[in-house]
């Protein structure tokens, strides 16, 4: 008897998560068996240029419980495993420096870890034990949309591998008990080895953009735009070079999304507060994850860390002397506390469908159209960028004005040496009183604050 149900995701009376009535254990098992098979079978396919037909290819294999001459015996119900566009995805792995063996090792050498703080849509999330990949269940429409999107999307990514856009490394379907469970494999934005102190999902909209009471009760809630404006009204301060690189990347990414008429996406941002962490006892969980990820980590993917998403100059293998393994974007809050930011754009598979248009037309009548979160892709992109680059991320002022009262703290600066090696140094920050001067379109919604 299910005791809790969100979308297709339930928790049964034994406490086990189920998705479309399949237990999480069986789903994880099927995913690992399926990926092991499909990566193995890829090695028999010759390396060649990706052709348009490769995007439409679907490989399908049946896994009876008792095993077959192609598949091993297993303890779950019989299932069919479908791999979409395997040859095209192999090309994307190559683009991001992922060898098929590494992909297999990351996803299949250890059990997948279920994330408890999954989304409100009822998706199920797993992370690979080495922290490289996220596996997410997606709806039929989202999988279909991703298939259509793939050729153009990856044309953009191959021109610009430094991006905050999600990287899709696989699209699969597990057919079991008469149901289709579609999953995507993406890059993981939030390393478990780093203790996160607060997390936001930001859209640049204020309509219903406050975390619910239920969300707030979670160990690491996902807060939203209105919470951000209330908690961090001064925004987060970045070195000018880092701010420029980040905003340039966001601008380029938003243009790509707009060209595909995509909207409703979010910026996922998790913050590690270095100063708080230094005062906290090291949790045994974080320590264990840290040891595990170091022990298990195969070759790291290219452009896989927040700094690499945005920094054109930093090359793979560069060392960040301060916290080599942490690889977040250095920032600070208005108190001068040193932060590391982990960010990326998520939830891009909501296409601008007829339904969304309908949703907009009636909501726009009821509310101020500018603040409604479903809007024309161009407007959505512009508002998103404006909010991120003005209200959320700010530049550490270069030259303090002598007439202002100063606060001092520590700042970061990123130096790229002649060898291309980068290091972070901490310097005293002298900042003017930059209390939320920026008025964003998101701040003006009546009745929300
Ligand atoms: P909702 O309907 O609430 O938007 P959803 O099912 O569409 O939920 P997402 O918004 O994509 O799910 O993500 C929910 C949570 O999962 C995020 O707040 C984040 O904690 C985690 N998450 C999503 N994508 C990633 C990722 N690529 N890396 C790390 N964590 C992620």
Coordinates of C-alpha atoms in Angstrom, one line a residue, residues 87 95 147 279 287 310 329 365 380 416 444:
X87 CA 26.4 6.2 -31.4
X95 CA 33.3 15.8 -26.6
X147 CA 15.4 13.3 -28.8
X279 CA 34.0 26.3 12.4
X287 CA 34.5 12.7 5.1
X310 CA 32.6 29.5 -17.2
X329 CA 33.2 29.4 -8.1
X365 CA -4.9 38.1 -17.2
X380 CA 12.0 34.6 -20.1
X416 CA 46.2 32.3 -14.4
X444 CA 8.1 44.4 -8.3

